[in-house]
Coordinates of C-alpha atoms in Angstrom, one line a residue:
Chain A
X1 CA 43.8 -26.0 28.2
X2 CA 40.7 -23.9 27.7
X3 CA 39.9 -21.3 30.3
X4 CA 36.8 -22.3 32.1
X5 CA 36.5 -19.7 34.9
X6 CA 38.0 -16.4 35.9
X7 CA 37.9 -15.9 39.7
X8 CA 38.3 -12.6 41.6
X9 CA 40.2 -10.8 38.8
X10 CA 40.7 -7.7 41.0
X11 CA 43.0 -9.7 43.3
X12 CA 45.3 -10.3 40.4
X13 CA 45.9 -6.6 39.8
X14 CA 48.2 -5.1 42.4
X15 CA 47.0 -1.5 42.2
X16 CA 43.4 -1.3 43.5
X17 CA 42.6 1.9 41.6
X18 CA 43.6 0.3 38.3
X19 CA 41.8 -2.9 39.2
X20 CA 38.5 -1.0 39.9
X21 CA 38.8 1.0 36.7
X22 CA 39.4 -2.1 34.6
X23 CA 36.7 -4.0 36.2
X24 CA 34.1 -1.4 35.4
X25 CA 35.4 -1.2 31.8
X26 CA 35.0 -4.9 31.2
X27 CA 31.5 -5.3 32.4
X28 CA 29.4 -5.8 29.3
X29 CA 26.0 -4.0 29.3
X30 CA 26.8 -2.2 32.5
X31 CA 24.5 0.6 31.2
X32 CA 21.0 -0.2 32.2
X33 CA 19.6 2.4 29.8
X34 CA 19.1 1.2 26.2
X35 CA 20.1 3.6 23.4
X36 CA 21.7 6.1 25.8
X37 CA 23.9 7.4 23.0
X38 CA 20.7 8.3 21.1
X39 CA 22.0 6.4 18.0
X40 CA 18.8 4.5 17.2
X41 CA 15.6 6.2 15.9
X42 CA 13.5 3.6 14.1
X43 CA 10.4 5.8 14.2
X44 CA 12.1 8.7 12.5
X45 CA 14.5 11.4 13.3
X46 CA 12.1 14.3 13.8
X47 CA 8.5 14.8 14.8
X48 CA 7.0 18.3 15.1
X49 CA 3.7 19.5 16.6
X50 CA 3.8 17.2 19.6
X51 CA 1.1 18.1 22.1
X52 CA 0.7 14.8 24.0
X53 CA 2.8 11.9 25.3
X54 CA 4.1 8.9 23.4
X55 CA 7.1 7.3 21.6
X56 CA 8.1 9.6 18.8
X57 CA 11.7 9.4 17.6
X58 CA 14.5 7.9 19.6
X59 CA 14.0 4.3 20.5
X60 CA 13.1 3.5 24.2
X61 CA 12.7 7.1 25.2
X62 CA 9.1 8.0 26.0
X63 CA 8.1 11.6 25.7
X64 CA 5.7 12.1 28.6
X65 CA 3.8 15.3 28.5
X66 CA 0.4 16.6 29.7
X67 CA -0.6 20.0 28.3
X68 CA 2.7 21.8 28.5
X69 CA 3.0 23.5 25.1
X70 CA 3.9 22.1 21.7
X71 CA 7.2 20.4 20.9
X72 CA 9.5 19.1 18.2
X73 CA 11.4 16.0 19.3
X74 CA 14.4 15.1 17.2
X75 CA 17.6 13.1 16.9
X76 CA 20.1 15.9 16.7
X77 CA 23.7 16.2 15.7
X78 CA 24.7 18.7 18.4
X79 CA 26.9 16.7 20.8
X80 CA 29.5 17.4 23.4
X81 CA 32.9 17.9 21.7
X82 CA 35.4 15.1 22.1
X83 CA 33.3 12.7 24.0
X84 CA 32.6 10.2 21.2
X85 CA 28.9 10.8 20.8
X86 CA 27.4 11.4 17.3
X87 CA 23.7 12.1 18.3
X88 CA 21.6 13.6 21.0
X89 CA 17.9 13.8 21.8
X90 CA 16.6 17.3 21.3
X91 CA 13.3 18.9 22.6
X92 CA 12.4 22.2 21.0
X93 CA 9.5 24.3 22.3
X94 CA 7.3 25.7 19.5
X95 CA 4.3 26.8 21.6
X96 CA 4.9 27.9 25.1
X97 CA 3.0 27.3 28.3
X98 CA 4.3 29.8 30.9
X99 CA 1.7 29.0 33.5
X100 CA 1.1 25.2 33.6
X101 CA -1.9 23.8 35.4
X102 CA -1.4 21.9 38.6
X103 CA -1.4 18.4 37.0
X104 CA 0.8 19.3 34.0
X105 CA 4.1 17.7 33.4
X106 CA 6.9 17.5 30.9
X107 CA 9.5 14.8 31.0
X108 CA 11.3 12.0 29.1
X109 CA 11.3 8.5 30.5
X110 CA 12.7 5.1 30.0
X111 CA 11.1 2.0 31.6
X112 CA 13.4 -1.0 32.4
X113 CA 12.2 -4.5 32.7
X114 CA 12.4 -5.8 36.3
X115 CA 13.8 -9.1 35.2
X116 CA 16.9 -7.3 34.1
X117 CA 17.5 -5.7 37.4
X118 CA 17.5 -8.5 39.9
X119 CA 21.2 -8.0 40.5
X120 CA 20.4 -4.7 42.2
X121 CA 19.2 -6.8 45.1
X122 CA 16.4 -4.4 46.1
X123 CA 14.5 -5.1 49.2
X124 CA 17.5 -6.5 50.9
X125 CA 20.3 -5.0 53.1
X126 CA 22.6 -5.4 50.1
X127 CA 20.6 -3.2 47.7
X128 CA 22.9 -1.6 45.2
X129 CA 23.2 2.1 44.7
X130 CA 22.5 3.5 41.2
X131 CA 24.5 6.2 39.5
X132 CA 23.0 8.1 36.6
X133 CA 25.3 10.2 34.3
X134 CA 24.4 12.2 31.2
X135 CA 25.4 15.2 29.1
X136 CA 22.9 18.0 28.9
X137 CA 22.6 21.4 27.1
X138 CA 19.9 24.0 27.3
X139 CA 19.3 27.7 27.1
X140 CA 17.2 27.4 30.2
X141 CA 19.5 27.3 33.3
X142 CA 18.4 26.3 36.8
X143 CA 17.1 23.3 38.8
X144 CA 16.0 20.1 37.1
X145 CA 15.1 16.7 38.5
X146 CA 15.9 13.2 37.6
X147 CA 13.9 10.5 39.3
X148 CA 13.1 6.8 39.5
X149 CA 9.7 5.1 39.9
X150 CA 9.4 1.5 41.0
X151 CA 6.2 0.3 39.5
X152 CA 6.3 -3.0 41.5
X153 CA 5.9 -1.3 44.9
X154 CA 4.9 2.2 43.8
X155 CA 7.9 3.9 45.4
X156 CA 9.9 6.9 44.2
X157 CA 13.2 8.7 44.6
X158 CA 14.2 12.0 43.0
X159 CA 17.4 14.1 42.9
X160 CA 17.9 17.6 41.5
X161 CA 20.7 18.9 39.4
X162 CA 21.6 22.3 38.0
X163 CA 22.2 23.4 34.5
X164 CA 24.7 26.2 35.2
X165 CA 25.5 27.7 31.9
X166 CA 23.2 28.5 29.0
X167 CA 23.9 26.8 25.6
X168 CA 26.8 24.8 27.0
X169 CA 27.2 21.0 27.2
X170 CA 27.6 19.9 30.9
X171 CA 28.0 16.4 32.3
X172 CA 25.9 15.5 35.3
X173 CA 26.4 12.6 37.7
X174 CA 23.8 11.7 40.3
X175 CA 23.9 8.8 42.7
X176 CA 20.8 7.2 44.3
X177 CA 20.8 4.9 47.3
X178 CA 19.5 1.4 46.7
X179 CA 16.1 0.6 48.1
X180 CA 16.3 -1.8 51.0
X181 CA 12.5 -1.9 51.3
X182 CA 10.8 -2.1 47.9
X183 CA 11.5 -5.0 45.7
X184 CA 11.7 -5.0 41.9
X185 CA 9.4 -7.7 40.4
X186 CA 11.2 -10.3 38.4
X187 CA 9.0 -10.0 35.3
X188 CA 8.8 -8.4 31.9
X189 CA 6.2 -5.9 33.2
X190 CA 7.3 -4.7 36.6
X191 CA 9.5 -1.8 35.9
X192 CA 11.9 0.7 37.2
X193 CA 11.4 3.9 35.3
X194 CA 13.8 6.7 34.8
X195 CA 12.0 10.1 34.7
X196 CA 13.9 13.2 33.6
X197 CA 11.7 16.2 34.4
X198 CA 11.6 19.4 32.3
X199 CA 8.5 21.0 33.6
X200 CA 5.9 20.3 36.3
X201 CA 2.7 21.7 37.7
X202 CA 2.3 22.4 41.4
X203 CA 0.9 18.9 42.0
X204 CA 4.5 17.7 41.6
X205 CA 6.4 20.6 43.2
X206 CA 4.6 21.6 46.3
X207 CA 6.2 19.1 48.8
X208 CA 9.7 18.1 49.8
X209 CA 11.8 16.4 47.2
X210 CA 12.0 12.6 47.8
X211 CA 15.7 12.3 47.9
X212 CA 15.4 8.9 49.6
X213 CA 13.2 6.1 48.5
X214 CA 9.6 6.6 49.8
X215 CA 6.0 5.7 49.0
X216 CA 5.1 7.6 45.8
X217 CA 3.9 11.1 46.7
X218 CA 3.2 13.3 43.7
X219 CA 4.1 16.6 45.5
X220 CA 7.6 15.3 46.3
X221 CA 8.5 14.3 42.7
X222 CA 9.9 17.4 41.1
X223 CA 10.3 20.2 43.7
X224 CA 12.2 23.2 42.4
X225 CA 11.8 22.2 38.8
X226 CA 12.2 25.0 36.2
X227 CA 9.7 25.3 33.4
X228 CA 11.3 24.5 30.1
X229 CA 8.0 25.2 28.4
X230 CA 7.8 28.9 29.3
X231 CA 9.2 30.3 26.0
X232 CA 9.4 29.2 22.4
X233 CA 13.1 29.9 22.4
X234 CA 13.6 27.0 24.9
X235 CA 15.3 23.8 24.0
X236 CA 17.2 20.9 25.6
X237 CA 19.7 18.4 24.3
X238 CA 20.6 15.2 26.1
X239 CA 23.0 12.4 25.3
X240 CA 25.3 9.8 26.9
X241 CA 22.6 8.7 29.4
X242 CA 24.1 5.9 31.5
X243 CA 22.7 4.2 34.5
X244 CA 24.9 1.7 36.4
X245 CA 25.1 -0.1 39.7
X246 CA 27.4 1.5 42.2
X247 CA 28.3 4.9 43.7
X248 CA 30.4 6.2 40.8
X249 CA 30.0 6.9 37.1
X250 CA 32.3 5.1 34.7
X251 CA 33.1 5.9 31.1
X252 CA 30.1 5.7 28.8
X253 CA 29.6 2.2 27.4
X254 CA 29.6 2.6 23.7
X255 CA 28.0 -0.4 21.9
X256 CA 28.3 -1.2 18.2
X257 CA 25.3 0.2 16.4
X258 CA 24.1 -3.3 15.5
X259 CA 24.1 -4.3 19.1
X260 CA 22.2 -1.2 20.1
X261 CA 19.6 -1.8 17.4
X262 CA 19.3 -5.5 18.5
X263 CA 18.4 -4.3 22.0
X264 CA 15.8 -1.8 20.7
X265 CA 14.2 -4.5 18.5
X266 CA 12.9 -6.2 21.6
X267 CA 10.5 -3.3 21.9
X268 CA 9.9 -2.1 18.4
X269 CA 10.3 -3.6 14.9
X270 CA 9.4 -2.4 11.4
X271 CA 9.5 -5.0 8.6
X272 CA 9.0 -4.1 4.9
X273 CA 6.3 -6.0 3.0
X274 CA 7.9 -6.0 -0.4
X275 CA 6.2 -9.1 -1.7
X276 CA 4.8 -10.9 1.3
X277 CA 2.9 -13.9 0.3
X278 CA -0.5 -14.6 1.9
X279 CA -2.5 -17.6 0.7
X280 CA -5.7 -19.6 1.0
X281 CA -4.8 -23.3 1.1
X282 CA -7.6 -25.1 2.9
X283 CA -10.0 -25.7 0.0
X284 CA -12.2 -22.9 1.2
X285 CA -12.5 -19.3 0.0
X286 CA -11.8 -16.6 2.5
X287 CA -9.2 -14.0 3.5
X288 CA -5.6 -15.2 2.6
X289 CA -3.2 -15.5 5.5
X290 CA 0.6 -15.9 6.0
X291 CA 3.2 -16.0 8.8
X292 CA 5.7 -13.3 9.6
X293 CA 8.6 -14.2 11.8
X294 CA 10.0 -11.3 13.8
X295 CA 13.7 -10.1 13.7
X296 CA 14.0 -10.8 17.4
X297 CA 11.8 -12.2 20.2
X298 CA 9.9 -9.3 21.6
X299 CA 9.3 -8.4 25.2
X300 CA 5.6 -9.3 25.0
X301 CA 3.2 -10.1 22.2
X302 CA 3.3 -6.8 20.3
X303 CA 0.7 -4.4 19.2
X304 CA 0.6 -4.7 15.4
X305 CA -0.3 -2.2 12.7
X306 CA 0.1 -1.6 9.0
X307 CA 2.0 1.5 8.0
X308 CA 1.9 3.2 4.6
X309 CA -0.2 2.4 1.6
X310 CA -0.4 -1.3 0.6
X311 CA -1.0 -2.1 -3.1
X312 CA -4.5 -3.2 -4.1
X313 CA -5.8 -4.9 -7.2
X314 CA -4.8 -7.9 -9.2
X315 CA -2.4 -10.1 -7.2
X316 CA -2.3 -7.9 -4.1
X317 CA -4.1 -8.4 -0.9
X318 CA -4.7 -4.8 0.3
X319 CA -4.1 -3.4 3.8
X320 CA -3.6 -6.4 6.2
X321 CA -5.2 -7.4 9.4
X322 CA -3.2 -9.3 12.0
X323 CA -3.9 -12.5 13.9
X324 CA -2.0 -15.1 16.1
X325 CA 0.1 -12.3 17.6
X326 CA 2.9 -13.8 19.7
X327 CA 6.4 -12.7 20.9
X328 CA 8.1 -14.4 17.9
X329 CA 5.6 -14.1 15.0
X330 CA 2.2 -13.1 13.8
X331 CA -0.1 -13.9 10.9
X332 CA -1.0 -11.1 8.5
X333 CA -4.1 -11.6 6.5
X334 CA -5.4 -9.9 3.4
X335 CA -8.3 -7.5 3.3
X336 CA -10.5 -9.4 0.8
X337 CA -11.8 -12.9 0.4
X338 CA -10.2 -14.9 -2.3
X339 CA -10.9 -18.3 -3.8
X340 CA -9.6 -21.5 -2.3
X341 CA -6.0 -22.6 -3.0
X342 CA -4.7 -19.3 -4.4
X343 CA -2.2 -16.6 -3.3
X344 CA -2.0 -12.9 -3.1
X345 CA 0.8 -10.5 -2.1
X346 CA 1.1 -7.8 0.6
X347 CA 3.1 -5.1 -1.1
X348 CA 4.6 -1.6 -0.5
X349 CA 3.6 -1.1 3.1
X350 CA 5.3 -1.7 6.4
X351 CA 4.5 -4.0 9.3
X352 CA 5.0 -2.3 12.7
X353 CA 5.2 -4.3 15.9
X354 CA 5.5 -2.5 19.2
X355 CA 5.9 -3.9 22.8
X356 CA 7.1 -0.9 24.6
X357 CA 6.7 -0.5 28.4
Chain B
X1 CA -7.0 8.4 22.6
X2 CA -8.9 5.2 22.0
X3 CA -12.1 5.8 20.0
X4 CA -13.3 2.3 19.3
X5 CA -12.5 -1.3 20.3
X6 CA -13.7 -4.3 18.2
X7 CA -13.2 -8.0 18.7
X8 CA -11.2 -9.4 15.8
X9 CA -11.8 -12.9 14.7
X10 CA -9.3 -15.3 13.1
X11 CA -10.1 -15.6 9.3
X12 CA -9.6 -19.4 9.4
X13 CA -10.5 -20.7 12.9
X14 CA -13.2 -18.0 13.4
X15 CA -12.1 -17.7 17.0
X16 CA -11.8 -14.4 18.9
X17 CA -8.1 -13.7 18.3
X18 CA -7.3 -10.1 19.3
X19 CA -8.8 -6.6 19.7
X20 CA -8.8 -4.2 16.7
X21 CA -8.8 -0.7 18.0
X22 CA -8.7 2.8 16.6
X23 CA -6.5 5.2 18.6
X24 CA -5.7 8.7 17.4
X25 CA -7.1 7.8 14.0
X26 CA -4.8 4.8 13.5
X27 CA -5.9 1.1 13.4
X28 CA -4.0 -1.3 15.7
X29 CA -4.3 -5.0 16.5
X30 CA -3.9 -5.8 20.2
X31 CA -3.0 -9.3 21.3
X32 CA -4.7 -10.9 24.3
X33 CA -1.5 -10.6 26.4
X34 CA -1.6 -9.0 29.8
X35 CA 2.0 -7.8 29.4
X36 CA 1.0 -5.7 26.4
X37 CA 0.5 -2.1 27.6
X38 CA -2.2 -1.4 25.0
X39 CA -4.1 -4.5 26.2
X40 CA -3.9 -3.0 29.7
X41 CA -5.2 0.3 28.4
X42 CA -8.2 -1.5 26.7
X43 CA -9.1 -3.2 30.0
X44 CA -9.1 0.3 31.7
X45 CA -11.2 1.6 28.8
X46 CA -13.7 -1.2 29.2
X47 CA -13.7 -0.8 33.0
X48 CA -14.6 2.9 32.4
X49 CA -17.9 1.8 30.9
X50 CA -17.0 1.8 27.2
X51 CA -18.5 -0.9 25.0
X52 CA -16.5 -3.4 22.8
X53 CA -18.0 -3.9 19.3
X54 CA -18.6 -7.6 18.6
X55 CA -19.7 -8.3 15.0
X56 CA -18.9 -12.0 15.4
X57 CA -16.7 -14.2 13.1

């Protein structure tokens, strides 16, 4: 007979400690953070000369910076020994800013869709705690902050941690109370955002750290934060970022690389235009058009762009424009008008579709 | 930083289809989807008093 339901599996295991461990291990996708092992870098493995915020290398991790030096962001092979990780995120300071202005900030962030977080039961008495764990290494010891911003209700919580030893991998675990007041919107836009601080101006450090959920107050976000941007010798590596419901950190949830990539494709896709056919088939001359189906349904209709140099000349359609942009497909069109009922090719470039948060 | 925003028309229907923008020197096509963060940025850019180019279909 086929198994149709498994009920209360913990009760079938006599030793509670074993039961709890096994339960945490069998929860698929318990890690709310996507690409926490830093294995996916569709945009490239290293970008130098970074002076402003944006998505640069590792998928889903947004480098958020306002005038705090110049940085190289890379997917690095320096990892904690014996933990199963192959890659880490590295930030390397190449131009220092030892005296940041009041509004300056330096952090990496990951925004999480609210519709994936309804099980946290926020804004109820049963709101779940969250536990963040990660491995970190830096030459710059001292106090750092890791925070959460709830975009739906503009609320904030922040906890500090200490990097104790220079140039040494350390594992950090931080637990945050669930928010019994502020709800998380059940949409693809309302977000909970992890913010890992590496530098902050006085606008973000002059208050009292928001160690409980409160209405967002800038001065309470990053109190005590060291300035990772104060010397060109500074760097930080991070990997194994895991965020899970509950009061304890479980073992990192390693996913197959194809599963990790699949999750990232919801937010970013590159597709080669080897010989992508565009045509004019309506008995009228004009710009040729075709249909590109995405590799996976995207979070929202994506921003589209053409990357690289598209071939021009006989048979080719040049650098494309994009129309009919939806979550599952779009319509690339050629740059020049062609005669009715004829075809051209988009060739040699890349289509980039991005629907990050 | 956004330097220009232009209405982009569909090559066959001739209807307003999306925004063509130049940001940091790169051309992007932004769908009319309120969940798209670049679309949200365009609305803020317009609200700040900037003008959208409209050359028609």
